[in-house]
């Protein structure tokens, strides 16, 4: 038995299943090839995800009742969760009212985009390339600079961030550029890379489990060994699917929290 497993493992390593790679996230164009409006698979997923999100929220709002049903109650719970546990918890109610629509939009869009990574037929999160996370991060960047300029003024904001009181002046030569770099690059990069890297890595792990399951089920020389091993890989893929659903929510939540924190840091300390 052990020799059979070893032989099959050797065969798997030599021929091997068709494992996913990073290039899978840059698929060829499938519509309007060769034009400025060319659409590949991941762009199509983004379009479908946005249409689904708008339809669900639009129909729910159009049919809203004073006494909500189960579906309306679920949507309202999600909005209240973002409002109370993300925005108000971080910024307070008075300051946070301005940003509830923005943070709610970020949360629900990222969550739905992430979920498409485990939906059959899509099998790819709409945030699994750097473009969409970067767009979301730039939106946050613009918002916290607007808040800073409105509340403090441009110079006072840069002065407070780059020239911390009580620091010996020679330190400013090193500290000021670092602080400015954080405001312009590090914060947006942290939002972008965290979301993008988590979604692409999760998809690769899930796709690898399913690829090995298919390989052992179909191509293993010894079916007596291949079917149980393939079954284990399939169970691993199922567990990873559930984990990816949790990660889809978690990454949307973390992005919303960090966006709220960065905007709140632009306000004067109370």
Tab-separated table of C-alpha atoms in Angstrom:
chain	number	residue	atom	x	y	z
A	1	UNK	CA	0.000	0.000	0.000
A	2	UNK	CA	2.747	2.420	0.982
A	3	UNK	CA	4.678	1.559	-2.177
A	4	UNK	CA	1.558	2.231	-4.272
A	5	UNK	CA	1.026	5.618	-2.665
A	6	UNK	CA	4.679	6.466	-3.190
A	7	UNK	CA	4.506	5.446	-6.838
A	8	UNK	CA	1.397	7.541	-7.408
A	9	UNK	CA	2.921	10.531	-5.613
A	10	UNK	CA	5.984	10.203	-7.843
A	11	UNK	CA	3.746	10.092	-10.908
A	12	UNK	CA	1.861	13.179	-9.714
A	13	UNK	CA	5.085	15.083	-9.207
A	14	UNK	CA	6.479	14.100	-12.603
A	15	UNK	CA	3.441	14.723	-14.809
A	16	UNK	CA	1.395	16.741	-12.324
A	17	UNK	CA	-1.992	18.400	-12.490
A	18	UNK	CA	-2.615	21.663	-14.271
A	19	UNK	CA	-1.933	23.995	-11.349
A	20	UNK	CA	-3.110	27.621	-11.389
A	21	UNK	CA	-0.638	30.453	-11.719
A	22	UNK	CA	-0.567	34.230	-11.458
A	23	UNK	CA	-1.080	34.455	-15.229
A	24	UNK	CA	-4.598	33.068	-14.706
A	25	UNK	CA	-5.509	36.447	-13.240
A	26	UNK	CA	-4.650	38.166	-16.531
A	27	UNK	CA	-6.882	36.175	-18.900
A	28	UNK	CA	-7.114	36.975	-22.624
A	29	UNK	CA	-9.755	39.338	-23.950
A	30	UNK	CA	-13.108	37.726	-24.694
A	31	UNK	CA	-15.137	40.700	-25.949
A	32	UNK	CA	-14.257	43.627	-28.226
A	33	UNK	CA	-10.719	42.355	-28.779
A	34	UNK	CA	-8.291	44.923	-30.133
A	35	UNK	CA	-10.425	47.925	-29.123
A	36	UNK	CA	-10.187	50.374	-26.201
A	37	UNK	CA	-13.301	48.652	-24.809
A	38	UNK	CA	-11.793	45.159	-24.709
A	39	UNK	CA	-13.155	43.036	-21.861
A	40	UNK	CA	-11.473	40.021	-20.349
A	41	UNK	CA	-12.931	37.577	-17.857
A	42	UNK	CA	-12.134	39.496	-14.682
A	43	UNK	CA	-13.549	42.760	-16.074
A	44	UNK	CA	-16.707	40.881	-17.041
A	45	UNK	CA	-16.918	39.526	-13.485
A	46	UNK	CA	-16.647	43.078	-12.135
A	47	UNK	CA	-19.450	44.249	-14.401
A	48	UNK	CA	-21.694	41.340	-13.408
A	49	UNK	CA	-20.903	41.797	-9.700
A	50	UNK	CA	-21.737	45.501	-9.844
A	51	UNK	CA	-24.996	44.859	-11.704
A	52	UNK	CA	-25.980	42.190	-9.165
A	53	UNK	CA	-25.162	44.489	-6.236
A	54	UNK	CA	-27.111	47.419	-7.690
A	55	UNK	CA	-30.116	45.232	-8.522
A	56	UNK	CA	-30.238	43.631	-5.080
A	57	UNK	CA	-29.933	46.929	-3.199
A	58	UNK	CA	-32.211	48.787	-5.633
A	59	UNK	CA	-35.007	46.215	-5.519
A	60	UNK	CA	-34.711	45.960	-1.722
A	61	UNK	CA	-34.969	49.740	-1.375
A	62	UNK	CA	-37.909	49.934	-3.806
A	63	UNK	CA	-39.829	47.276	-1.871
A	64	UNK	CA	-38.854	48.465	1.594
A	65	UNK	CA	-41.579	48.213	4.228
A	66	UNK	CA	-42.007	49.785	7.628
A	67	UNK	CA	-41.939	46.315	9.166
A	68	UNK	CA	-39.083	44.628	7.291
A	69	UNK	CA	-39.179	41.057	6.092
A	70	UNK	CA	-36.265	38.658	6.442
A	71	UNK	CA	-34.397	39.850	3.350
A	72	UNK	CA	-34.884	43.556	4.059
A	73	UNK	CA	-33.923	42.924	7.662
A	74	UNK	CA	-30.701	41.220	6.550
A	75	UNK	CA	-29.743	44.153	4.301
A	76	UNK	CA	-30.586	46.675	7.015
A	77	UNK	CA	-28.542	44.687	9.515
A	78	UNK	CA	-25.534	44.858	7.171
A	79	UNK	CA	-25.874	48.616	6.789
A	80	UNK	CA	-26.312	49.097	10.524
A	81	UNK	CA	-23.283	46.891	11.165
A	82	UNK	CA	-21.080	49.127	9.021
A	83	UNK	CA	-22.576	52.301	10.454
A	84	UNK	CA	-22.396	51.372	14.130
A	85	UNK	CA	-19.455	48.955	14.363
A	86	UNK	CA	-17.146	50.519	11.791
A	87	UNK	CA	-17.872	54.219	11.267
A	88	UNK	CA	-19.431	55.353	14.561
A	89	UNK	CA	-17.143	53.114	16.610
A	90	UNK	CA	-14.094	54.753	15.023
A	91	UNK	CA	-15.169	58.338	14.367
A	92	UNK	CA	-18.155	58.938	16.596
A	93	UNK	CA	-21.683	59.626	15.411
A	94	UNK	CA	-21.352	63.373	14.813
A	95	UNK	CA	-18.268	63.101	12.613
A	96	UNK	CA	-19.109	59.731	11.120
A	97	UNK	CA	-22.493	60.605	9.590
A	98	UNK	CA	-20.703	62.219	6.642
A	99	UNK	CA	-18.840	58.978	5.821
A	100	UNK	CA	-21.476	56.282	6.376
A	101	UNK	CA	-22.484	56.202	2.662
A	102	UNK	CA	-18.869	56.023	1.481
A	103	UNK	CA	-17.729	53.326	3.913
A	104	UNK	CA	-20.902	51.295	3.343
A	105	UNK	CA	-20.293	51.448	-0.415
A	106	UNK	CA	-16.712	50.296	0.044
A	107	UNK	CA	-17.690	47.449	2.352
A	108	UNK	CA	-20.531	45.998	0.276
A	109	UNK	CA	-18.711	46.422	-3.052
A	110	UNK	CA	-15.544	44.735	-1.825
A	111	UNK	CA	-17.533	41.970	-0.106
A	112	UNK	CA	-19.548	41.127	-3.239
A	113	UNK	CA	-16.469	41.407	-5.471
A	114	UNK	CA	-14.606	39.022	-3.166
A	115	UNK	CA	-17.454	36.487	-3.071
A	116	UNK	CA	-17.206	35.912	-6.810
A	117	UNK	CA	-14.021	33.973	-6.093
A	118	UNK	CA	-16.115	31.045	-4.822
A	119	UNK	CA	-19.132	31.332	-7.141
A	120	UNK	CA	-19.165	28.514	-9.733
A	121	UNK	CA	-18.672	29.839	-13.229
A	122	UNK	CA	-16.801	32.901	-12.015
A	123	UNK	CA	-14.190	31.302	-9.743
A	124	UNK	CA	-12.244	34.530	-9.516
A	125	UNK	CA	-12.585	37.437	-7.104
A	126	UNK	CA	-13.088	40.755	-8.848
A	127	UNK	CA	-10.466	42.210	-6.482
A	128	UNK	CA	-7.824	39.608	-7.383
A	129	UNK	CA	-5.900	41.991	-9.626
A	130	UNK	CA	-4.353	45.195	-8.376
A	131	UNK	CA	-6.624	47.551	-10.334
A	132	UNK	CA	-9.784	47.530	-8.203
A	133	UNK	CA	-8.021	47.582	-4.799
A	134	UNK	CA	-5.952	50.525	-6.084
A	135	UNK	CA	-9.086	52.397	-7.183
A	136	UNK	CA	-10.648	51.900	-3.746
A	137	UNK	CA	-7.415	53.010	-2.042
A	138	UNK	CA	-7.161	56.173	-4.168
A	139	UNK	CA	-10.749	57.026	-3.227
A	140	UNK	CA	-9.788	56.775	0.451
A	141	UNK	CA	-6.630	58.831	-0.192
A	142	UNK	CA	-8.665	61.621	-1.779
A	143	UNK	CA	-11.193	61.588	1.049
A	144	UNK	CA	-8.682	61.885	3.887
A	145	UNK	CA	-6.841	64.710	2.115
A	146	UNK	CA	-10.156	66.519	1.561
A	147	UNK	CA	-11.009	66.068	5.244
A	148	UNK	CA	-7.579	67.323	6.288
A	149	UNK	CA	-7.727	70.415	4.090
A	150	UNK	CA	-11.275	71.224	5.216
A	151	UNK	CA	-10.581	70.758	8.933
A	152	UNK	CA	-6.986	71.990	9.280
A	153	UNK	CA	-5.902	73.569	6.029
A	154	UNK	CA	-3.258	72.076	3.756
A	155	UNK	CA	-0.179	73.590	5.397
A	156	UNK	CA	-1.320	72.953	8.973
A	157	UNK	CA	-2.099	69.339	8.119
A	158	UNK	CA	1.304	68.736	6.519
A	159	UNK	CA	3.008	70.549	9.386
A	160	UNK	CA	1.235	68.503	12.059
A	161	UNK	CA	1.981	65.211	10.286
A	162	UNK	CA	5.563	65.843	9.172
A	163	UNK	CA	6.884	68.080	11.964
A	164	UNK	CA	5.835	66.459	15.208
A	165	UNK	CA	6.266	68.854	18.166
A	166	UNK	CA	9.005	68.047	20.655
A	167	UNK	CA	11.304	66.303	18.163
A	168	UNK	CA	14.889	67.670	17.825
A	169	UNK	CA	15.089	69.631	14.572
A	170	UNK	CA	17.839	67.509	12.920
A	171	UNK	CA	15.471	64.516	13.120
A	172	UNK	CA	13.020	66.353	10.857
A	173	UNK	CA	15.442	65.894	7.963
A	174	UNK	CA	14.703	62.167	8.099
A	175	UNK	CA	11.256	62.184	9.711
A	176	UNK	CA	9.442	64.698	7.497
A	177	UNK	CA	9.995	62.853	4.170
A	178	UNK	CA	9.026	59.539	5.787
A	179	UNK	CA	5.800	60.991	7.170
A	180	UNK	CA	4.937	62.606	3.839
A	181	UNK	CA	5.660	59.318	2.069
A	182	UNK	CA	3.278	57.587	4.453
A	183	UNK	CA	0.476	60.031	3.648
A	184	UNK	CA	0.935	59.797	-0.122
A	185	UNK	CA	2.138	56.220	-0.713
A	186	UNK	CA	2.266	53.923	2.320
A	187	UNK	CA	-1.380	54.206	3.380
A	188	UNK	CA	-2.832	53.632	-0.124
A	189	UNK	CA	-0.287	50.864	-0.738
A	190	UNK	CA	-1.222	49.117	2.517
A	191	UNK	CA	-4.896	49.103	1.533
A	192	UNK	CA	-4.163	47.935	-2.009
A	193	UNK	CA	-1.647	45.198	-1.286
A	194	UNK	CA	-3.514	43.749	1.696
A	195	UNK	CA	-6.735	43.256	-0.274
A	196	UNK	CA	-5.114	42.188	-3.549
A	197	UNK	CA	-2.605	39.769	-2.000
A	198	UNK	CA	-5.128	38.051	0.273
A	199	UNK	CA	-7.634	37.447	-2.509
A	200	UNK	CA	-5.113	36.185	-5.066
A	201	UNK	CA	-3.388	33.881	-2.557
A	202	UNK	CA	-6.673	32.431	-1.328
A	203	UNK	CA	-7.800	31.736	-4.885
A	204	UNK	CA	-4.512	30.024	-5.731
A	205	UNK	CA	-4.739	27.741	-2.674
A	206	UNK	CA	-8.359	26.830	-3.403
A	207	UNK	CA	-7.690	26.200	-7.091
A	208	UNK	CA	-4.644	24.077	-6.219
A	209	UNK	CA	-6.712	21.835	-3.906
A	210	UNK	CA	-9.345	21.279	-6.586
A	211	UNK	CA	-6.718	20.704	-9.292
A	212	UNK	CA	-5.075	17.965	-7.218
A	213	UNK	CA	-8.490	16.459	-6.438
A	214	UNK	CA	-9.330	16.264	-10.132
A	215	UNK	CA	-5.920	14.839	-10.959
A	216	UNK	CA	-6.092	12.047	-8.388
A	217	UNK	CA	-9.708	11.191	-9.240
A	218	UNK	CA	-9.185	11.017	-13.006
A	219	UNK	CA	-5.539	10.437	-13.845
A	220	UNK	CA	-4.167	8.369	-10.965
A	221	UNK	CA	-2.765	5.042	-12.209
A	222	UNK	CA	-4.067	3.195	-9.142
A	223	UNK	CA	-7.736	4.104	-8.537
A	224	UNK	CA	-7.681	2.275	-5.205
A	225	UNK	CA	-5.213	4.910	-4.010
A	226	UNK	CA	-6.265	7.797	-6.233
A	227	UNK	CA	-9.903	8.005	-5.155
A	228	UNK	CA	-9.213	8.355	-1.369
A	229	UNK	CA	-6.358	10.804	-1.970
A	230	UNK	CA	-8.489	12.778	-4.412
A	231	UNK	CA	-11.283	12.768	-1.855
A	232	UNK	CA	-8.972	14.287	0.743
A	233	UNK	CA	-7.949	17.030	-1.679
A	234	UNK	CA	-11.630	17.655	-2.482
A	235	UNK	CA	-12.481	17.965	1.216
A	236	UNK	CA	-9.583	20.381	1.532
A	237	UNK	CA	-11.008	22.380	-1.358
A	238	UNK	CA	-14.445	22.458	0.296
A	239	UNK	CA	-12.947	23.676	3.574
A	240	UNK	CA	-10.974	26.334	1.687
A	241	UNK	CA	-14.178	27.445	-0.049
A	242	UNK	CA	-15.811	28.082	3.330
A	243	UNK	CA	-12.655	29.809	4.516
A	244	UNK	CA	-12.620	31.992	1.386
A	245	UNK	CA	-16.201	33.078	2.112
A	246	UNK	CA	-15.044	34.168	5.572
A	247	UNK	CA	-11.999	35.930	4.101
A	248	UNK	CA	-14.266	37.745	1.616
A	249	UNK	CA	-16.113	39.292	4.565
A	250	UNK	CA	-12.991	39.810	6.673
A	251	UNK	CA	-11.087	41.691	3.970
A	252	UNK	CA	-14.058	43.953	3.277
A	253	UNK	CA	-14.323	44.647	7.012
A	254	UNK	CA	-10.588	45.343	7.421
A	255	UNK	CA	-10.548	47.660	4.386
A	256	UNK	CA	-13.550	49.584	5.742
A	257	UNK	CA	-11.971	49.870	9.210
A	258	UNK	CA	-8.625	51.122	7.865
A	259	UNK	CA	-10.321	53.571	5.502
A	260	UNK	CA	-12.296	55.006	8.427
A	261	UNK	CA	-9.186	55.220	10.616
A	262	UNK	CA	-7.161	57.017	7.923
A	263	UNK	CA	-9.934	59.561	7.373
A	264	UNK	CA	-10.352	60.074	11.117
A	265	UNK	CA	-6.624	60.769	11.493
A	266	UNK	CA	-7.066	63.804	9.253
A	267	UNK	CA	-9.255	65.513	11.835
A	268	UNK	CA	-7.819	67.604	14.687
A	269	UNK	CA	-7.306	65.716	17.936
A	270	UNK	CA	-10.090	66.350	20.417
